[in-house]
Structure formats: structure tokens, C-alpha cells
Coordinates of C-alpha atoms and ligand atoms in Angstrom, one line a residue:
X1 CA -6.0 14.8 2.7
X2 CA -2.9 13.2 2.7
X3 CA 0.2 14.1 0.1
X4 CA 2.1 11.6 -1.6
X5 CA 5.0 11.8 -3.8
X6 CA 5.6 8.8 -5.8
X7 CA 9.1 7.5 -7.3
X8 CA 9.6 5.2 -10.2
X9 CA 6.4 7.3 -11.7
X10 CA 6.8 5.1 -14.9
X11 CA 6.6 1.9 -14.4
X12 CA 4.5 -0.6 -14.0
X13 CA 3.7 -0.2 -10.1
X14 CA 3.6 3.7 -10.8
X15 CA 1.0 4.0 -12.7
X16 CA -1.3 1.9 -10.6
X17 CA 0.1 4.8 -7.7
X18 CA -1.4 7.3 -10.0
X19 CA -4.7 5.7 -10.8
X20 CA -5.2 4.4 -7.1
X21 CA -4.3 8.0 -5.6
X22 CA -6.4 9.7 -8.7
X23 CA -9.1 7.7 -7.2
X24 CA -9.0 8.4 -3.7
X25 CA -10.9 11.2 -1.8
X26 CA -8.5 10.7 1.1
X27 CA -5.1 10.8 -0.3
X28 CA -3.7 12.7 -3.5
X29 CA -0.9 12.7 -5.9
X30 CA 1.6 15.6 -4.6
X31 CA 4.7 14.8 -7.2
X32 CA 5.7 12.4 -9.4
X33 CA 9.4 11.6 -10.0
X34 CA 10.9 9.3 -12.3
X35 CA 14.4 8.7 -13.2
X36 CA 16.6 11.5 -15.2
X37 CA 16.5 10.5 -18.7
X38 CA 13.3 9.4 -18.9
X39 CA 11.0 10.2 -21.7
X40 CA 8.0 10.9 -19.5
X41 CA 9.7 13.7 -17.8
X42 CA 7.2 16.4 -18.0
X43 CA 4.3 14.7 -19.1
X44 CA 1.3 15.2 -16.7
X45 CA 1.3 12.0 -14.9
X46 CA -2.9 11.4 -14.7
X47 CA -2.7 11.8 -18.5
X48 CA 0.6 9.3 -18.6
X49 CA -1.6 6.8 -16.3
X50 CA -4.9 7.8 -18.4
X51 CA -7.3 8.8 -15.4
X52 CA -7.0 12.5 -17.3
X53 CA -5.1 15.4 -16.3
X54 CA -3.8 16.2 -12.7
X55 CA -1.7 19.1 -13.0
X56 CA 1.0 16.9 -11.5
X57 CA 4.2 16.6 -14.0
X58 CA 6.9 13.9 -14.0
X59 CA 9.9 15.6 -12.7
X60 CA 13.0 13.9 -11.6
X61 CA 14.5 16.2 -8.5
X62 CA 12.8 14.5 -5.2
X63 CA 14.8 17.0 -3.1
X64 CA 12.6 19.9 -4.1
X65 CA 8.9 18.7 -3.9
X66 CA 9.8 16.7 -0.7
X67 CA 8.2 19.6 1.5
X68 CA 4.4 19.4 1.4
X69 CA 4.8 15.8 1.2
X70 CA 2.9 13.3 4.0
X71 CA 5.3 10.2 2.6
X72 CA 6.7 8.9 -0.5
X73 CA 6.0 5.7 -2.0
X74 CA 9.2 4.0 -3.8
X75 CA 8.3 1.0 -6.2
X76 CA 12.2 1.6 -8.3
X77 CA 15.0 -0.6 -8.3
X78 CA 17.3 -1.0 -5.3
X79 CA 19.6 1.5 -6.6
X80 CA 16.9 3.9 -7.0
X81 CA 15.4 3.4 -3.4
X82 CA 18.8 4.3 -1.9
X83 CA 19.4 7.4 -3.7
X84 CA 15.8 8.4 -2.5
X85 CA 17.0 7.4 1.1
X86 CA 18.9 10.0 2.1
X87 CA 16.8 12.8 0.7
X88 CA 14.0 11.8 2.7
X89 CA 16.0 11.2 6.1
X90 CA 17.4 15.1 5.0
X91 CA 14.0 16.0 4.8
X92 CA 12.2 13.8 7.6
X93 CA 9.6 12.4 5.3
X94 CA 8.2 9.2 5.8
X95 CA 8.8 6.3 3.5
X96 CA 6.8 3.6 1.9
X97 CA 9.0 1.5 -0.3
X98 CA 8.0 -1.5 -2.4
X99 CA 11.0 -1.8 -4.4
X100 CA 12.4 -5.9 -3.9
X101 CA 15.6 -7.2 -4.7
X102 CA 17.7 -5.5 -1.7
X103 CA 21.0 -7.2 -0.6
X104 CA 21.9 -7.5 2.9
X105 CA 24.2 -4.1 2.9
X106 CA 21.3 -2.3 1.3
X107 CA 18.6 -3.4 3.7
X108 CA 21.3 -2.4 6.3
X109 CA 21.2 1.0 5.2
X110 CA 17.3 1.6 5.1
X111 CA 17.7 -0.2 8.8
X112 CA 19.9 2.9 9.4
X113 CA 17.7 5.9 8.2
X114 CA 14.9 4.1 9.8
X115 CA 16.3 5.5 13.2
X116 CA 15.7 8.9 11.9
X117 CA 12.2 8.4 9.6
X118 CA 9.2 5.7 9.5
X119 CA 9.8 3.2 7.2
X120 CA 7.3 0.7 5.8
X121 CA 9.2 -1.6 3.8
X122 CA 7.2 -5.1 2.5
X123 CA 7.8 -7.1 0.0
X124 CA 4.5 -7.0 -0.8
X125 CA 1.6 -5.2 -0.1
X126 CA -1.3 -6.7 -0.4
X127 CA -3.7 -8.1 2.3
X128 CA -4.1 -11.1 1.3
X129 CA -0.7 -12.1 1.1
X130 CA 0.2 -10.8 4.4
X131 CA -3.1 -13.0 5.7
X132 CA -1.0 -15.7 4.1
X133 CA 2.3 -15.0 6.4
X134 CA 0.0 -15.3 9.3
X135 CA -1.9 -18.6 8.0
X136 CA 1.8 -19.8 6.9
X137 CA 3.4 -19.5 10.5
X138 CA 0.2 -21.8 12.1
X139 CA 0.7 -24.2 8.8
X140 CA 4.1 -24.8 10.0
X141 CA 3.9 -25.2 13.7
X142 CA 1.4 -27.9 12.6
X143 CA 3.2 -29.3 9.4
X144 CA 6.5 -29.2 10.7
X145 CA 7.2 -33.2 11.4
X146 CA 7.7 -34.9 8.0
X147 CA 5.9 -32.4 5.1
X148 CA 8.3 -31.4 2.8
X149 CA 8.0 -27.5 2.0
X150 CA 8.4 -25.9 -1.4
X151 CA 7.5 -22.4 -2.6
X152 CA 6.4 -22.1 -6.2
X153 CA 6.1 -18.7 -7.5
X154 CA 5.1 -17.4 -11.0
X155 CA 5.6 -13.4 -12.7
X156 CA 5.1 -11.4 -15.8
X157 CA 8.5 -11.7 -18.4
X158 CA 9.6 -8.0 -17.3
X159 CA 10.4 -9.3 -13.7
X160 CA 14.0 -8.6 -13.2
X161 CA 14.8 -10.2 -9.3
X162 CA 14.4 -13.8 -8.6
X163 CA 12.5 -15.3 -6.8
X164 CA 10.7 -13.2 -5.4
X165 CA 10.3 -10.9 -2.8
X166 CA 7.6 -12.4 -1.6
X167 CA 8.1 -15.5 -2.1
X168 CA 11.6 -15.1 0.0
X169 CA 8.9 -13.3 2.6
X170 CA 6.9 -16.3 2.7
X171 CA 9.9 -19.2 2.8
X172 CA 11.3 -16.5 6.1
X173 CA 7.7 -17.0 7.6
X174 CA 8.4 -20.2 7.5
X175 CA 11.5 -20.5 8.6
X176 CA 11.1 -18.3 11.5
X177 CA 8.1 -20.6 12.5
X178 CA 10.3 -24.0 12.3
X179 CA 13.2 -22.0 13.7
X180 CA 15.3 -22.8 10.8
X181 CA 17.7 -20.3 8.9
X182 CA 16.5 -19.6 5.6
X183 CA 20.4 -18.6 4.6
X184 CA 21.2 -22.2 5.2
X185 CA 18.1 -24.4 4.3
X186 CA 17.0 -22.6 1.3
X187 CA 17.2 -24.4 -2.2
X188 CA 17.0 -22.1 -5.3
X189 CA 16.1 -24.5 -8.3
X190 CA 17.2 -27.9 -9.0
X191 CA 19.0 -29.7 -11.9
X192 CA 21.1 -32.7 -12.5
X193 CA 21.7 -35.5 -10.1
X194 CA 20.9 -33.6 -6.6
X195 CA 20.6 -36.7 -5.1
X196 CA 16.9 -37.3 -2.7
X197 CA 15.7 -34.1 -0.8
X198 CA 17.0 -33.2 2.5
X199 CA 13.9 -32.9 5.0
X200 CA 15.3 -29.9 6.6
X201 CA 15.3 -27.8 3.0
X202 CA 12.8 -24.9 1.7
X203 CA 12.9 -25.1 -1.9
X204 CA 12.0 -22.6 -4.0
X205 CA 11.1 -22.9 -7.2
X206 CA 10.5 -19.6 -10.3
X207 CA 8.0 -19.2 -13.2
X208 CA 8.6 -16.2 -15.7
X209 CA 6.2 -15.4 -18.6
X210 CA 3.9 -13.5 -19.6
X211 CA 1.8 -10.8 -18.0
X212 CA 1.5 -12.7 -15.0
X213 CA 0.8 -10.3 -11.9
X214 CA 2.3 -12.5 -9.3
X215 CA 1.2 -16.4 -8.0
X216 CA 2.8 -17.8 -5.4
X217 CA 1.9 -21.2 -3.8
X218 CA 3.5 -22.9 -0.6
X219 CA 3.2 -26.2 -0.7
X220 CA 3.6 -28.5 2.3
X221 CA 3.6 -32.3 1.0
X222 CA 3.8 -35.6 3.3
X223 CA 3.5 -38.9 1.9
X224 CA -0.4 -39.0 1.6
X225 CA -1.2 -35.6 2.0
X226 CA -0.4 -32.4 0.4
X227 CA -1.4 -28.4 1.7
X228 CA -1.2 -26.0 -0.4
X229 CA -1.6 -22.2 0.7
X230 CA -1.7 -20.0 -2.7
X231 CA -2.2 -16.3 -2.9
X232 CA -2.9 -15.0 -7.2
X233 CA -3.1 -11.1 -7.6
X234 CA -5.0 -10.8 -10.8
X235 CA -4.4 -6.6 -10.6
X236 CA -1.5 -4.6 -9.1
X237 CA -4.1 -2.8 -8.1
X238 CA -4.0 -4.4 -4.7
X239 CA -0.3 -3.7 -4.7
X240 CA -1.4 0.5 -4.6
X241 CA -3.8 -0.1 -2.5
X242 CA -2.0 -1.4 0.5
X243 CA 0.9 0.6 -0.3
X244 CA -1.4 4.3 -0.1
X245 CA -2.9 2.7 3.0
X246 CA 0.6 2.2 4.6
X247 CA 1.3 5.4 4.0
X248 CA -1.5 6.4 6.0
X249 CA -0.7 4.6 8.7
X250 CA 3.0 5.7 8.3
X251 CA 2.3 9.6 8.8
X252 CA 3.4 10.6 12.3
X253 CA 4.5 7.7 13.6
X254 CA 7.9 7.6 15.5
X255 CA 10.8 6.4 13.4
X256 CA 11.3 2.8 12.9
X257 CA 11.3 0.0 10.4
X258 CA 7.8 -1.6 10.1
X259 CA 5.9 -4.0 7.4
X260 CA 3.2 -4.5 6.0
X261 CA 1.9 -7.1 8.7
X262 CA 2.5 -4.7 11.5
X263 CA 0.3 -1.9 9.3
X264 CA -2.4 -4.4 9.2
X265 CA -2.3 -5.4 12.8
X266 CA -1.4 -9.1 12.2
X267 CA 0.8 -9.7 14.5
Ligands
LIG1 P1 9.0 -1.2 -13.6 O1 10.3 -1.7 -14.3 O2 7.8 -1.2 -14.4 O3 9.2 0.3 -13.1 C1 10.4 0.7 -12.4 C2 10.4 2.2 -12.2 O4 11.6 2.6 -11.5 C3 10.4 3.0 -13.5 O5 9.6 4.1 -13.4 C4 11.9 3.3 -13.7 O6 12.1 4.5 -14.5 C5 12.3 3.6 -12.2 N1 13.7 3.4 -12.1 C6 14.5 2.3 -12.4 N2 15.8 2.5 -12.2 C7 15.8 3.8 -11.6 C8 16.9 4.5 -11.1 N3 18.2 4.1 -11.1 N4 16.6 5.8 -10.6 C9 15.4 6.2 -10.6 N5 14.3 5.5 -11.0 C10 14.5 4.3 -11.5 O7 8.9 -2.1 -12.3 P2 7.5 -2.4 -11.5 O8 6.9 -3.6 -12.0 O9 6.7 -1.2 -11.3 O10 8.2 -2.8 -10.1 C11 9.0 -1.9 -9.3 C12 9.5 -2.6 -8.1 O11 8.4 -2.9 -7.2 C13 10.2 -4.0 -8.3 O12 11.3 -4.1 -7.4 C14 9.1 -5.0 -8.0 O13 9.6 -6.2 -7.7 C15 8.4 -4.3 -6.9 N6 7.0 -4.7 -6.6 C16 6.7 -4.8 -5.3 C17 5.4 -5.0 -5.0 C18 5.0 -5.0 -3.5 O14 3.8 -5.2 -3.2 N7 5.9 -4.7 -2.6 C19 4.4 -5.2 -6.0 C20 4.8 -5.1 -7.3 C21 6.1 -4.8 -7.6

């Protein structure tokens, strides 16, 4: 039976940790940590996620229910993810982290303690988005002479990082198949006069409303033509499951930075 410990118990993403894990017969919920501060803090978290008691209270001092634990699964906020960091590097427990929204210098440093622990880190977990990556780099190759590529995606009002994670996942896909640099060909919105689109762009365009789970679409469009590849998660259900399966896959393996496509063998 594989132990997890969860951060960010609370929100949104946690709670689909606790009824996903509540669920399983092969993994179980070891400790549940939120934030300092927050209300929740020793409320049993199956109760909190209503899939009834678990015996398993919010708490929020990661340090001291790290041993017993297989790997933790972060779903937080940047700031969260790299507090949580070091404790696990300290404590040579696997991660699984979810949380988007990392700058450059952040990613850097989960690069870093992914010499000393395994690190899955996707921007999104589930499979069929990561079936999309793979169906996006052969969409390329093929579409790359005159379709036009823009990446549409659409999330729930509460979303505070745009756009997102795995929207910036896909437009990379892309850009790695073309051999283009996302830093310099991405386009983030439009407005006012910007003049015709330049061929060599990946625009990117954001949706917020709602209770939205997540859509994304990429849409390749010639004159004639148009392709659209588009992945809707109707649950974050999905999310928890792929996340708990990385997990699996995470325990004992030798330190390193891996994703999601890598856990599900797709490259
Ligand atoms: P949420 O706002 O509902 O929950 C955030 C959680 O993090 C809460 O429990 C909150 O208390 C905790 N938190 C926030 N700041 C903290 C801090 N400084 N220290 C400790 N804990 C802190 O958000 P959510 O919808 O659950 O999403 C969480 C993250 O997961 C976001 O970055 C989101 O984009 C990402 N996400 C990723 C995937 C994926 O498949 N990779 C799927 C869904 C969401």
C-alpha cells in the first residue's frame, strides 16, 4: 500500500487527492497538510472532502509526518511548492507536484533538488492531455508549412496564473517540434492595431469564468483548412488520478526530474 502525504489539503485539487486516495485499495492518505492559518487545520480530512472519516487530520508541519511517507503530492502555489522542497530533499521523499505558475528561478531550484529526490513535475496530469503532447508533436511536423497555430484555453474564475500551465506545455510541444523558441515566438493576447500575424508566432489566447475545469484547444489553420486538437476535463478527478499514479511510478526510482509523459511511457 503505498503512503501519501498531500499539500495544499484544502483546495480545490486537494480534495479530489483525498477522495481519489479514499478510494483506492492501492494507495492511502498518510497526512494531510495545508497552510498555517488555515481554518481546516485539524479537521479530519475524509470528513473535509466528505468520503467520511479517515483518521487523518489537517496539520500544517510537513517535516514531521514526512517519515512513513512513499511521496508527497503538491497541488499549492509556487511559493508553497518551494517551501515543501527542501523538507523533502532533507527527508529523501519523492515528489509529485502539480502546482503551475513556476518562474524560470523556481523551476531552477526544483531542477536542483531533483539531483538528490525523484521529481514528477507536469503541468498536467491527465492522460489524455499528455496523449495530446504526443498527437501535437506529429500535428506539427506535418502542419508546419503555412497553418497558423493558436492555443485557446478556458478555466474556472478562481484560476489565478495565466495562461495556463498546460496550455504553455502544449505551445512548448509545439515549439520543440518546429524547432522554434517559445520565449521568442509566443503571443499572449492581442488588442489594438497589431498589424497582420507573423507566420512564425504561437498565440495564445485565455478564457476565465465559471466553474470551468480546464479546455484547451490547439488550433492549426491554413487558408482552407483548419485542425483542431482539443482536450476538456469535465472532473479534476482525472487530475488525482494521474497524479496518485505518478506517485506510483515515482517510488524508488533514482533521482531526476521526470513528467507526466515519461510516467506514461510516451515518449
Ligand atoms: P486552490 O486555490 O483550490 O488550492 C490551493 C491550496 O494551496 C490550498 O489548500 C491553499 O491553502 C494552499 N496554499 C496556498 N498558498 C499556500 C502557501 N503559501 N503555503 C502552503 N499552502 C498554500 O487551487 P487548486 O485549484 O487546487 O490548484 C492548485 C494548483 O494546482 C494550481 O497551481 C493549479 O494551477 C494546479 N493544477 C494543476 C493540475 C495538473 O494536472 N498539474 C490540475 C489542476 C490544478
Amino acid at each position: 500500500m503505498l503512503s501519501v502525504t498531500i499539500t495544499g489539503s484544502s483546495g480545490r485539487m486537494g480534495r479530489a487527492l483525498i477522495e481519489t486516495l479514499a478510494a483506492s485499495s492501492k494507495a492511502r492518505l498518510h497526512a494531510a497538510v495545508d497552510r498555517g492559518g488555515s481554518a481546516l487545520l485539524g479537521l479530519d480530512a475524509g470528513e473535509f472532502a466528505g468520503v467520511g472519516a479517515l483518521d487523518v487530520h489537517i496539520r500544517d508541519d510537513l517535516a514531521l509526518v514526512l517519515p512513513g511517507t512513499d511521496a508527497v503530492i503538491d497541488f499549492t502555489r509556487p511559493e508553497a511548492t518551494l517551501h515543501y522542497l527542501p523538507l523533502c530533499v532533507a527527508a529523501g521523499v519523492p515528489m509529485v507536484i502539480g502546482t503551475t505558475g513556476f518562474g524560470a528561478e523556481q523551476r531552477a531550484l526544483i531542477e536542483v533538488a531533483a539531483q538528490r529526490i525523484p521529481i514528477v513535475l507536469a503541468a498536467n496530469f491527465s492522460v489524455g492531455v499528455n496523449l495530446c503532447l504526443k498527437l501535437l508533436d506529429t500535428a506539427a511536423r506535418v502542419l508546419d508549412e503555412g497553418f497558423d497555430i493558436e492555443i485557446i484555453e478556458a478555466h474556472h474564475r478562481h484560476k489565478v496564473d495565466a495562461p495556463s500551465g498546460t496550455a504553455l506545455a502544449l505551445g512548448q510541444a509545439v515549439a520543440n517540434a518546429l524547432g522554434r523558441d517559445l520565449s521568442e515566438c509566443a503571443v499572449y493576447g492581442r488588442e489594438g492595431i497589431t498589424g497582420e500575424r507573423d507566420p512564425k508566432t504561437i498565440g495564445f489566447s485565455t478564457v476565465r469564468g465559471g466553474d470551468i475545469v480546464g479546455d484547451h484547444t490547439v488550433l492549426f489553420a491554413d487558408i482552407g483548412e483548419r485542425i483542431e486538437i482539443t482536450h476538456k476535463a469535465s472532473s479534476r478527478a482525472t487530475f488525482a488520478r494521474g497524479a496518485v499514479h505518478a506517485a506510483h511510478w515515482v517510488k524508488g526510482r533514482a533521482p531526476g526530474l521526470y513528467d507526466m509523459q515519461g510516467v506514461l511511457g510516451l515518449r
